[in-house]
Amino acid sequence: MKRALVCGAGGFIAGHLVKKLKREGYWVRGVDIKEHEFSKTAADEFLVLDLREKQNCKAALSIQGAKFDEVYQLAADMGGMGFIHSAECEIMHNSMLINVHMTHAAATMGIPRYFFSSSVCVYRDMQPGEPELTEADAIPAHPDNEYGWEKLYTERMAMAYGRRYGMQVRIARFQNCYGAEGTWTGGREKAPAATCRKVAEAEDGGTIEVWGDGTAIRSYTHVNDMVEGVYLLMQSDLEGAVNIGCPQYVTVKELVDTVIEVSGKKIKVKYVPGPVGVQSRNFSNARIYSLGWQPKVFLKGGIQLTYPWIEAQVNAARQK
Ligand code: NAD
């Protein structure tokens, strides 16, 4: 039985990844600074550790008389655009410490395969209609925010440790990911979850506020597709960064309209100034497609899977 360590397993994507690895027959240890907020972990063992500390990274990677076959590093001080713009120092300090210590510990302890969750925030801003950027186009680098710079540095660090220590490193650049059991309130939620929450909280006939003017272009990848891509990439020989994202590009307005349609309510939308991030996105998925990956969930189907879960959270919070 293969053994996997999943870092960040108390969070959204890694929580789903643990379930995927269990379905694939792994023995899984999850680690996070906190327990999973929304469900009991599917991991065989769960450690609560602060991975900014070197000795905690070593402890997470140690098993008596054995070694992990695979390490998935998804722990990060993470949030949506509001958080990314207001917590630059926390991101650059905390996520960097986690990655510096975890990459070093994994390589020096002889871990054979190491996954790092990067982001399409490593790319520059784009204009609508620009041709796709490939992974190589991240250099020369001009990320829109400090979160992107931290990811880019960590990618390079992981590859350097891979070369020096013979560790197979796999790197995915995630597009926006959404689904059930993700942060939906509190300031760290991303646009799909924030929109679902606002619509769920609004009265039928009411108005919600959305940051920006609705024209920014994004792609949203459902978490089920994302974890399939992560697993496939980890089992592959594909070195270097690999974009994983749904090729359905939509405006923020289309996202908002889809959520409203799925809710069944009549809601008015007021676009207000706020942190929007880049204007446009368009990335090649050729590398992940070469492994046979294709998204199965598109925007409306994904919102149909996500909105009822967030609506239930909103209703439960009201009753507290
Ligand atoms: P998340 O916040 O739900 O999960 C991250 C987890 O890391 C959290 O549970 C958090 O508690 C944990 N963590 C933070 N600091 C820690 C510490 N010091 N020690 C141990 N654990 C700590 O975020 P997510 O959306 O599941 O993102 C997972 C990864 O994917 C992150 O690296 C993120 O940057 C990357 N990513 C996510 C998206 C997205 O759209 N969600 C897009 C691009 C990249």
mmCIF file of C-alpha atoms and ligand atoms in Angstrom:
data_model
loop_
_atom_site.group_PDB
_atom_site.id
_atom_site.type_symbol
_atom_site.label_atom_id
_atom_site.label_comp_id
_atom_site.label_asym_id
_atom_site.label_seq_id
_atom_site.Cartn_x
_atom_site.Cartn_y
_atom_site.Cartn_z
ATOM 1 C CA MET A 1 0.000 0.000 0.000
ATOM 2 C CA LYS A 2 1.429 3.392 -1.004
ATOM 3 C CA ARG A 3 1.758 6.046 1.697
ATOM 4 C CA ALA A 4 0.991 9.715 1.057
ATOM 5 C CA LEU A 5 1.396 12.828 3.174
ATOM 6 C CA VAL A 6 -1.087 15.587 2.323
ATOM 7 C CA CYS A 7 -0.146 19.025 3.683
ATOM 8 C CA GLY A 8 -3.016 21.468 4.065
ATOM 9 C CA ALA A 9 -5.472 18.561 4.526
ATOM 10 C CA GLY A 10 -7.629 20.684 6.827
ATOM 11 C CA GLY A 11 -8.364 22.903 3.834
ATOM 12 C CA PHE A 12 -10.453 22.823 0.695
ATOM 13 C CA ILE A 13 -8.522 21.224 -2.193
ATOM 14 C CA ALA A 14 -6.284 19.025 -0.028
ATOM 15 C CA GLY A 15 -9.373 17.818 1.891
ATOM 16 C CA HIS A 16 -10.823 16.582 -1.415
ATOM 17 C CA LEU A 17 -7.421 15.201 -2.450
ATOM 18 C CA VAL A 18 -7.290 13.046 0.694
ATOM 19 C CA LYS A 19 -10.624 11.486 -0.339
ATOM 20 C CA LYS A 20 -9.285 10.845 -3.853
ATOM 21 C CA LEU A 21 -6.129 9.157 -2.494
ATOM 22 C CA LYS A 22 -8.228 6.979 -0.189
ATOM 23 C CA ARG A 23 -10.325 5.904 -3.202
ATOM 24 C CA GLU A 24 -7.041 4.994 -4.937
ATOM 25 C CA GLY A 25 -6.115 2.737 -1.997
ATOM 26 C CA TYR A 26 -3.428 4.834 -0.273
ATOM 27 C CA TRP A 27 -2.625 5.062 3.424
ATOM 28 C CA VAL A 28 -2.887 8.823 4.010
ATOM 29 C CA ARG A 29 -1.589 11.142 6.714
ATOM 30 C CA GLY A 30 -3.088 14.611 6.644
ATOM 31 C CA VAL A 31 -1.410 17.585 8.282
ATOM 32 C CA ASP A 32 -2.636 21.135 8.851
ATOM 33 C CA ILE A 33 -2.489 23.910 11.401
ATOM 34 C CA LYS A 34 -6.180 23.185 12.078
ATOM 35 C CA GLU A 35 -8.708 20.357 11.764
ATOM 36 C CA HIS A 36 -10.975 20.328 8.700
ATOM 37 C CA GLU A 37 -13.769 22.841 9.320
ATOM 38 C CA PHE A 38 -16.565 21.145 7.423
ATOM 39 C CA SER A 39 -16.153 17.383 7.622
ATOM 40 C CA LYS A 40 -14.350 14.622 9.432
ATOM 41 C CA THR A 41 -11.078 13.996 7.616
ATOM 42 C CA ALA A 42 -10.900 10.929 5.374
ATOM 43 C CA ALA A 43 -7.196 10.555 6.245
ATOM 44 C CA ASP A 44 -6.014 7.511 8.209
ATOM 45 C CA GLU A 45 -4.100 9.835 10.497
ATOM 46 C CA PHE A 46 -4.285 13.611 10.962
ATOM 47 C CA LEU A 47 -1.648 15.749 12.642
ATOM 48 C CA VAL A 48 -2.251 19.334 13.739
ATOM 49 C CA LEU A 49 1.094 21.050 13.168
ATOM 50 C CA ASP A 50 2.307 24.495 12.194
ATOM 51 C CA LEU A 51 4.372 23.784 9.078
ATOM 52 C CA ARG A 52 6.158 27.154 9.308
ATOM 53 C CA GLU A 53 8.349 25.373 11.871
ATOM 54 C CA LYS A 54 11.203 23.263 10.511
ATOM 55 C CA GLN A 55 10.892 20.538 13.159
ATOM 56 C CA ASN A 56 7.150 20.205 12.457
ATOM 57 C CA CYS A 57 7.851 19.574 8.765
ATOM 58 C CA LYS A 58 10.281 16.822 9.782
ATOM 59 C CA ALA A 59 7.723 15.379 12.212
ATOM 60 C CA ALA A 60 5.009 15.389 9.536
ATOM 61 C CA LEU A 61 7.331 13.477 7.178
ATOM 62 C CA SER A 62 8.500 10.889 9.720
ATOM 63 C CA ILE A 63 6.914 7.464 10.031
ATOM 64 C CA GLN A 64 8.431 4.766 12.193
ATOM 65 C CA GLY A 65 10.347 2.257 10.049
ATOM 66 C CA ALA A 66 8.955 3.534 6.748
ATOM 67 C CA LYS A 67 8.949 6.436 4.309
ATOM 68 C CA PHE A 68 6.236 8.296 2.444
ATOM 69 C CA ASP A 69 6.053 7.425 -1.266
ATOM 70 C CA GLU A 70 4.395 10.733 -2.149
ATOM 71 C CA VAL A 71 4.089 14.156 -0.515
ATOM 72 C CA TYR A 72 1.426 16.612 -1.659
ATOM 73 C CA GLN A 73 2.191 20.160 -0.469
ATOM 74 C CA LEU A 74 -0.978 22.291 -0.545
ATOM 75 C CA ALA A 75 -0.634 24.111 2.796
ATOM 76 C CA ALA A 76 -0.605 27.886 2.324
ATOM 77 C CA ASP A 77 -1.787 31.095 3.950
ATOM 78 C CA MET A 78 -4.437 31.470 1.330
ATOM 79 C CA GLY A 79 -7.513 33.427 0.314
ATOM 80 C CA GLY A 80 -9.367 35.179 -2.478
ATOM 81 C CA MET A 81 -8.500 38.534 -4.072
ATOM 82 C CA GLY A 82 -9.490 40.555 -0.971
ATOM 83 C CA PHE A 83 -7.081 38.527 1.162
ATOM 84 C CA ILE A 84 -4.306 38.451 -1.457
ATOM 85 C CA HIS A 85 -4.307 42.244 -1.620
ATOM 86 C CA SER A 86 -4.623 42.914 2.118
ATOM 87 C CA ALA A 87 -2.270 40.224 3.478
ATOM 88 C CA GLU A 88 0.793 40.465 1.249
ATOM 89 C CA CYS A 89 3.258 40.170 4.121
ATOM 90 C CA GLU A 90 1.460 37.198 5.730
ATOM 91 C CA ILE A 91 1.457 35.371 2.380
ATOM 92 C CA MET A 92 5.105 36.087 1.683
ATOM 93 C CA HIS A 93 6.138 35.225 5.238
ATOM 94 C CA ASN A 94 3.939 32.255 6.143
ATOM 95 C CA SER A 95 3.622 30.418 2.840
ATOM 96 C CA MET A 96 7.315 30.949 2.152
ATOM 97 C CA LEU A 97 8.322 29.483 5.535
ATOM 98 C CA ILE A 98 6.067 26.457 4.963
ATOM 99 C CA ASN A 99 7.590 25.852 1.532
ATOM 100 C CA VAL A 100 11.219 26.521 2.479
ATOM 101 C CA HIS A 101 11.056 24.033 5.357
ATOM 102 C CA MET A 102 8.832 21.421 3.727
ATOM 103 C CA THR A 103 10.792 21.284 0.452
ATOM 104 C CA HIS A 104 14.110 21.042 2.299
ATOM 105 C CA ALA A 105 12.856 18.412 4.755
ATOM 106 C CA ALA A 106 11.246 16.265 2.037
ATOM 107 C CA ALA A 107 14.343 16.317 -0.186
ATOM 108 C CA THR A 108 16.849 15.692 2.599
ATOM 109 C CA MET A 109 14.704 12.900 4.084
ATOM 110 C CA GLY A 110 14.700 11.081 0.723
ATOM 111 C CA ILE A 111 11.061 11.524 -0.307
ATOM 112 C CA PRO A 112 10.867 10.111 -3.869
ATOM 113 C CA ARG A 113 7.920 12.180 -5.222
ATOM 114 C CA TYR A 114 6.867 15.689 -4.235
ATOM 115 C CA PHE A 115 3.893 17.712 -5.460
ATOM 116 C CA PHE A 116 3.642 21.494 -5.120
ATOM 117 C CA SER A 117 0.408 23.428 -5.671
ATOM 118 C CA SER A 118 1.272 26.590 -7.576
ATOM 119 C CA SER A 119 -1.130 29.029 -9.188
ATOM 120 C CA VAL A 120 -1.849 30.820 -12.447
ATOM 121 C CA CYS A 121 -1.199 33.967 -10.381
ATOM 122 C CA VAL A 122 2.432 33.467 -11.491
ATOM 123 C CA TYR A 123 1.432 34.863 -14.912
ATOM 124 C CA ARG A 124 1.216 38.502 -15.945
ATOM 125 C CA ASP A 125 -2.107 40.226 -16.563
ATOM 126 C CA MET A 126 -3.622 39.683 -20.014
ATOM 127 C CA GLN A 127 -5.965 41.554 -22.320
ATOM 128 C CA PRO A 128 -9.175 39.902 -23.573
ATOM 129 C CA GLY A 129 -8.549 38.121 -26.882
ATOM 130 C CA GLU A 130 -4.829 37.504 -26.304
ATOM 131 C CA PRO A 131 -3.627 34.067 -27.399
ATOM 132 C CA GLU A 132 -3.053 31.391 -24.748
ATOM 133 C CA LEU A 133 -0.004 31.588 -22.513
ATOM 134 C CA THR A 134 1.954 28.375 -22.105
ATOM 135 C CA GLU A 135 3.774 27.421 -18.909
ATOM 136 C CA ALA A 136 7.042 28.799 -20.347
ATOM 137 C CA ASP A 137 5.431 32.241 -20.777
ATOM 138 C CA ALA A 138 5.531 32.820 -16.999
ATOM 139 C CA ILE A 139 9.139 33.950 -17.638
ATOM 140 C CA PRO A 140 10.060 36.830 -17.897
ATOM 141 C CA ALA A 141 7.977 37.131 -14.779
ATOM 142 C CA HIS A 142 5.516 39.887 -13.968
ATOM 143 C CA PRO A 143 2.899 38.463 -11.576
ATOM 144 C CA ASP A 144 0.067 40.794 -10.615
ATOM 145 C CA ASN A 145 0.480 40.147 -6.868
ATOM 146 C CA GLU A 146 2.945 38.966 -4.207
ATOM 147 C CA TYR A 147 1.131 35.621 -3.917
ATOM 148 C CA GLY A 148 2.261 34.906 -7.502
ATOM 149 C CA TRP A 149 5.870 35.797 -6.701
ATOM 150 C CA GLU A 150 5.868 33.453 -3.698
ATOM 151 C CA LYS A 151 4.540 30.624 -5.894
ATOM 152 C CA LEU A 152 7.117 31.285 -8.600
ATOM 153 C CA TYR A 153 10.004 31.261 -6.128
ATOM 154 C CA THR A 154 8.740 28.035 -4.539
ATOM 155 C CA GLU A 155 8.390 26.342 -7.938
ATOM 156 C CA ARG A 156 12.042 27.107 -8.639
ATOM 157 C CA MET A 157 13.129 26.027 -5.180
ATOM 158 C CA ALA A 158 11.286 22.695 -5.517
ATOM 159 C CA MET A 159 12.905 22.072 -8.906
ATOM 160 C CA ALA A 160 16.369 22.939 -7.539
ATOM 161 C CA TYR A 161 15.919 20.484 -4.636
ATOM 162 C CA GLY A 162 14.623 17.911 -7.106
ATOM 163 C CA ARG A 163 17.798 18.223 -9.191
ATOM 164 C CA ARG A 164 20.150 18.112 -6.207
ATOM 165 C CA TYR A 165 18.477 15.281 -4.268
ATOM 166 C CA GLY A 166 16.954 13.183 -7.076
ATOM 167 C CA MET A 167 13.405 13.926 -5.852
ATOM 168 C CA GLN A 168 10.747 13.728 -8.581
ATOM 169 C CA VAL A 169 8.956 17.084 -8.378
ATOM 170 C CA ARG A 170 5.540 17.700 -9.915
ATOM 171 C CA ILE A 171 4.084 21.215 -10.043
ATOM 172 C CA ALA A 172 0.531 22.200 -10.942
ATOM 173 C CA ARG A 173 -0.528 25.788 -11.593
ATOM 174 C CA PHE A 174 -4.154 25.802 -10.496
ATOM 175 C CA GLN A 175 -6.744 28.079 -12.039
ATOM 176 C CA ASN A 176 -9.507 29.321 -9.687
ATOM 177 C CA CYS A 177 -10.923 26.291 -7.949
ATOM 178 C CA TYR A 178 -14.374 26.017 -6.391
ATOM 179 C CA GLY A 179 -16.761 23.472 -4.907
ATOM 180 C CA ALA A 180 -18.338 22.290 -1.670
ATOM 181 C CA GLU A 181 -16.332 22.343 1.554
ATOM 182 C CA GLY A 182 -14.310 25.415 0.589
ATOM 183 C CA THR A 183 -14.063 28.674 2.551
ATOM 184 C CA TRP A 184 -17.344 30.526 1.955
ATOM 185 C CA THR A 185 -17.235 33.390 4.450
ATOM 186 C CA GLY A 186 -14.832 35.363 6.686
ATOM 187 C CA GLY A 187 -12.824 37.320 4.090
ATOM 188 C CA ARG A 188 -10.717 34.529 2.558
ATOM 189 C CA GLU A 189 -13.409 33.133 0.248
ATOM 190 C CA LYS A 190 -12.892 33.290 -3.516
ATOM 191 C CA ALA A 191 -15.287 34.761 -6.063
ATOM 192 C CA PRO A 192 -17.493 31.683 -6.751
ATOM 193 C CA ALA A 193 -18.013 30.993 -3.017
ATOM 194 C CA ALA A 194 -18.466 34.689 -2.181
ATOM 195 C CA THR A 195 -21.072 35.048 -4.927
ATOM 196 C CA CYS A 196 -22.940 31.928 -3.788
ATOM 197 C CA ARG A 197 -22.933 33.242 -0.208
ATOM 198 C CA LYS A 198 -24.189 36.705 -1.167
ATOM 199 C CA VAL A 199 -26.990 35.246 -3.276
ATOM 200 C CA ALA A 200 -27.928 32.719 -0.578
ATOM 201 C CA GLU A 201 -28.043 35.503 2.034
ATOM 202 C CA ALA A 202 -30.115 37.853 -0.142
ATOM 203 C CA GLU A 203 -33.903 38.015 -0.069
ATOM 204 C CA ASP A 204 -35.672 37.042 -3.280
ATOM 205 C CA GLY A 205 -35.890 40.358 -5.191
ATOM 206 C CA GLY A 206 -32.917 41.800 -3.261
ATOM 207 C CA THR A 207 -29.597 43.267 -4.411
ATOM 208 C CA ILE A 208 -26.036 41.999 -4.015
ATOM 209 C CA GLU A 209 -22.782 43.909 -4.417
ATOM 210 C CA VAL A 210 -19.968 42.513 -6.570
ATOM 211 C CA TRP A 211 -16.427 43.928 -6.828
ATOM 212 C CA GLY A 212 -15.372 45.406 -10.174
ATOM 213 C CA ASP A 213 -17.516 45.977 -13.251
ATOM 214 C CA GLY A 214 -18.138 42.320 -14.128
ATOM 215 C CA THR A 215 -15.975 42.315 -17.276
ATOM 216 C CA ALA A 216 -12.893 40.511 -15.884
ATOM 217 C CA ILE A 217 -12.390 37.153 -17.582
ATOM 218 C CA ARG A 218 -11.747 33.993 -15.569
ATOM 219 C CA SER A 219 -11.994 30.250 -15.737
ATOM 220 C CA TYR A 220 -13.309 28.292 -12.772
ATOM 221 C CA THR A 221 -12.276 24.699 -12.185
ATOM 222 C CA HIS A 222 -14.409 22.387 -10.093
ATOM 223 C CA VAL A 223 -12.504 20.722 -7.253
ATOM 224 C CA ASN A 224 -13.391 17.195 -8.478
ATOM 225 C CA ASP A 225 -11.613 17.888 -11.780
ATOM 226 C CA MET A 226 -8.728 19.564 -9.975
ATOM 227 C CA VAL A 227 -7.917 16.616 -7.724
ATOM 228 C CA GLU A 228 -8.154 14.204 -10.691
ATOM 229 C CA GLY A 229 -5.574 16.391 -12.460
ATOM 230 C CA VAL A 230 -3.298 16.543 -9.416
ATOM 231 C CA TYR A 231 -3.327 12.757 -9.044
ATOM 232 C CA LEU A 232 -2.716 12.112 -12.750
ATOM 233 C CA LEU A 233 0.147 14.615 -12.808
ATOM 234 C CA MET A 234 1.754 13.073 -9.721
ATOM 235 C CA GLN A 235 1.745 9.615 -11.330
ATOM 236 C CA SER A 236 3.215 10.975 -14.592
ATOM 237 C CA ASP A 237 6.708 11.749 -15.898
ATOM 238 C CA LEU A 238 5.767 15.359 -16.662
ATOM 239 C CA GLU A 239 8.449 17.646 -15.225
ATOM 240 C CA GLY A 240 8.161 21.411 -14.802
ATOM 241 C CA ALA A 241 5.012 23.429 -14.169
ATOM 242 C CA VAL A 242 1.673 22.238 -15.588
ATOM 243 C CA ASN A 243 -1.453 24.401 -15.875
ATOM 244 C CA ILE A 244 -4.666 22.761 -14.673
ATOM 245 C CA GLY A 245 -7.841 24.627 -15.496
ATOM 246 C CA CYS A 246 -11.200 24.416 -17.142
ATOM 247 C CA PRO A 247 -10.980 25.881 -20.683
ATOM 248 C CA GLN A 248 -14.403 27.569 -20.284
ATOM 249 C CA TYR A 249 -13.555 31.275 -19.925
ATOM 250 C CA VAL A 250 -16.366 33.499 -18.641
ATOM 251 C CA THR A 251 -16.760 37.038 -17.393
ATOM 252 C CA VAL A 252 -17.372 37.683 -13.703
ATOM 253 C CA LYS A 253 -20.851 38.843 -14.781
ATOM 254 C CA GLU A 254 -21.488 35.411 -16.324
ATOM 255 C CA LEU A 255 -20.388 33.768 -13.063
ATOM 256 C CA VAL A 256 -22.746 35.977 -11.064
ATOM 257 C CA ASP A 257 -25.654 35.418 -13.473
ATOM 258 C CA THR A 258 -25.099 31.646 -13.329
ATOM 259 C CA VAL A 259 -25.206 31.635 -9.526
ATOM 260 C CA ILE A 260 -28.415 33.701 -9.554
ATOM 261 C CA GLU A 261 -29.991 31.350 -12.119
ATOM 262 C CA VAL A 262 -29.068 28.264 -10.087
ATOM 263 C CA SER A 263 -30.460 29.861 -6.893
ATOM 264 C CA GLY A 264 -33.851 30.319 -8.555
ATOM 265 C CA LYS A 265 -34.104 33.822 -7.042
ATOM 266 C CA LYS A 266 -34.530 37.190 -8.719
ATOM 267 C CA ILE A 267 -31.502 39.233 -7.635
ATOM 268 C CA LYS A 268 -30.225 42.623 -8.779
ATOM 269 C CA VAL A 269 -26.472 43.161 -9.010
ATOM 270 C CA LYS A 270 -24.627 46.357 -8.095
ATOM 271 C CA TYR A 271 -21.010 46.441 -9.275
ATOM 272 C CA VAL A 272 -18.843 48.355 -6.783
ATOM 273 C CA PRO A 273 -15.124 49.223 -6.572
ATOM 274 C CA GLY A 274 -13.000 46.478 -4.977
ATOM 275 C CA PRO A 275 -9.943 44.279 -5.536
ATOM 276 C CA VAL A 276 -10.564 42.464 -8.814
ATOM 277 C CA GLY A 277 -7.123 41.161 -9.764
ATOM 278 C CA VAL A 278 -6.117 40.726 -13.385
ATOM 279 C CA GLN A 279 -8.351 41.722 -16.299
ATOM 280 C CA SER A 280 -8.094 38.516 -18.290
ATOM 281 C CA ARG A 281 -6.824 34.948 -18.334
ATOM 282 C CA ASN A 282 -6.187 32.470 -21.157
ATOM 283 C CA PHE A 283 -3.900 29.506 -20.604
ATOM 284 C CA SER A 284 -2.843 26.465 -22.534
ATOM 285 C CA ASN A 285 -3.812 23.142 -20.964
ATOM 286 C CA ALA A 286 -1.874 21.148 -23.574
ATOM 287 C CA ARG A 287 0.495 19.635 -21.011
ATOM 288 C CA ILE A 288 -2.198 18.266 -18.687
ATOM 289 C CA TYR A 289 -4.307 17.210 -21.716
ATOM 290 C CA SER A 290 -1.294 15.150 -22.868
ATOM 291 C CA LEU A 291 -1.918 12.919 -19.816
ATOM 292 C CA GLY A 292 -5.536 12.346 -20.838
ATOM 293 C CA TRP A 293 -7.016 14.841 -18.363
ATOM 294 C CA GLN A 294 -10.179 16.660 -19.427
ATOM 295 C CA PRO A 295 -12.541 18.617 -17.189
ATOM 296 C CA LYS A 296 -15.908 16.940 -16.630
ATOM 297 C CA VAL A 297 -17.600 19.795 -14.756
ATOM 298 C CA PHE A 298 -18.425 23.105 -16.448
ATOM 299 C CA LEU A 299 -19.611 26.302 -14.801
ATOM 300 C CA LYS A 300 -23.352 25.728 -14.470
ATOM 301 C CA GLY A 301 -22.963 22.095 -13.389
ATOM 302 C CA GLY A 302 -20.268 23.094 -10.906
ATOM 303 C CA ILE A 303 -22.412 25.853 -9.405
ATOM 304 C CA GLN A 304 -25.285 23.358 -9.173
ATOM 305 C CA LEU A 305 -22.944 21.213 -7.045
ATOM 306 C CA THR A 306 -21.685 24.146 -4.961
ATOM 307 C CA TYR A 307 -24.599 26.557 -4.374
ATOM 308 C CA PRO A 308 -26.792 24.141 -2.342
ATOM 309 C CA TRP A 309 -23.871 23.392 -0.009
ATOM 310 C CA ILE A 310 -23.186 27.104 0.606
ATOM 311 C CA GLU A 311 -26.897 27.835 0.980
ATOM 312 C CA ALA A 312 -27.043 25.110 3.655
ATOM 313 C CA GLN A 313 -24.059 26.715 5.459
ATOM 314 C CA VAL A 314 -25.779 30.127 5.342
ATOM 315 C CA ASN A 315 -29.004 28.656 6.724
ATOM 316 C CA ALA A 316 -27.154 26.757 9.466
ATOM 317 C CA ALA A 317 -25.248 29.930 10.456
ATOM 318 C CA ARG A 318 -28.544 31.863 10.696
ATOM 319 C CA GLN A 319 -29.929 29.309 13.138
ATOM 320 C CA LYS A 320 -26.931 29.604 15.493
HETATM 321 P P1 NAD B 1 -7.227 26.445 1.865
HETATM 322 O O1 NAD B 1 -6.963 27.698 2.599
HETATM 323 O O2 NAD B 1 -8.582 25.837 1.974
HETATM 324 O O3 NAD B 1 -6.164 25.335 2.275
HETATM 325 C C1 NAD B 1 -4.857 25.658 2.722
HETATM 326 C C2 NAD B 1 -4.645 24.979 4.053
HETATM 327 O O4 NAD B 1 -3.310 25.288 4.512
HETATM 328 C C3 NAD B 1 -5.612 25.476 5.146
HETATM 329 O O5 NAD B 1 -6.371 24.411 5.685
HETATM 330 C C4 NAD B 1 -4.703 26.092 6.182
HETATM 331 O O6 NAD B 1 -5.127 25.891 7.516
HETATM 332 C C5 NAD B 1 -3.387 25.365 5.912
HETATM 333 N N1 NAD B 1 -2.275 26.109 6.498
HETATM 334 C C6 NAD B 1 -2.078 27.469 6.475
HETATM 335 N N2 NAD B 1 -1.007 27.780 7.198
HETATM 336 C C7 NAD B 1 -0.509 26.623 7.692
HETATM 337 C C8 NAD B 1 0.576 26.301 8.524
HETATM 338 N N3 NAD B 1 1.387 27.266 9.001
HETATM 339 N N4 NAD B 1 0.799 25.004 8.852
HETATM 340 C C9 NAD B 1 -0.019 24.029 8.384
HETATM 341 N N5 NAD B 1 -1.079 24.266 7.595
HETATM 342 C C10 NAD B 1 -1.317 25.548 7.257
HETATM 343 O O7 NAD B 1 -6.838 26.724 0.340
HETATM 344 P P2 NAD B 1 -7.094 25.874 -0.987
HETATM 345 O O8 NAD B 1 -7.991 26.681 -1.841
HETATM 346 O O9 NAD B 1 -7.475 24.481 -0.652
HETATM 347 O O10 NAD B 1 -5.635 25.916 -1.628
HETATM 348 C C11 NAD B 1 -4.740 24.811 -1.552
HETATM 349 C C12 NAD B 1 -3.475 25.154 -2.335
HETATM 350 O O11 NAD B 1 -3.810 25.400 -3.702
HETATM 351 C C13 NAD B 1 -2.755 26.403 -1.844
HETATM 352 O O12 NAD B 1 -1.367 26.214 -1.961
HETATM 353 C C14 NAD B 1 -3.204 27.473 -2.808
HETATM 354 O O13 NAD B 1 -2.278 28.529 -2.913
HETATM 355 C C15 NAD B 1 -3.313 26.678 -4.098
HETATM 356 N N6 NAD B 1 -4.236 27.298 -5.075
HETATM 357 C C16 NAD B 1 -5.564 27.351 -4.814
HETATM 358 C C17 NAD B 1 -6.411 27.951 -5.745
HETATM 359 C C18 NAD B 1 -7.906 28.033 -5.506
HETATM 360 O O14 NAD B 1 -8.604 28.543 -6.378
HETATM 361 N N7 NAD B 1 -8.437 27.556 -4.385
HETATM 362 C C19 NAD B 1 -5.900 28.481 -6.922
HETATM 363 C C20 NAD B 1 -4.533 28.421 -7.147
HETATM 364 C C21 NAD B 1 -3.695 27.802 -6.226
#
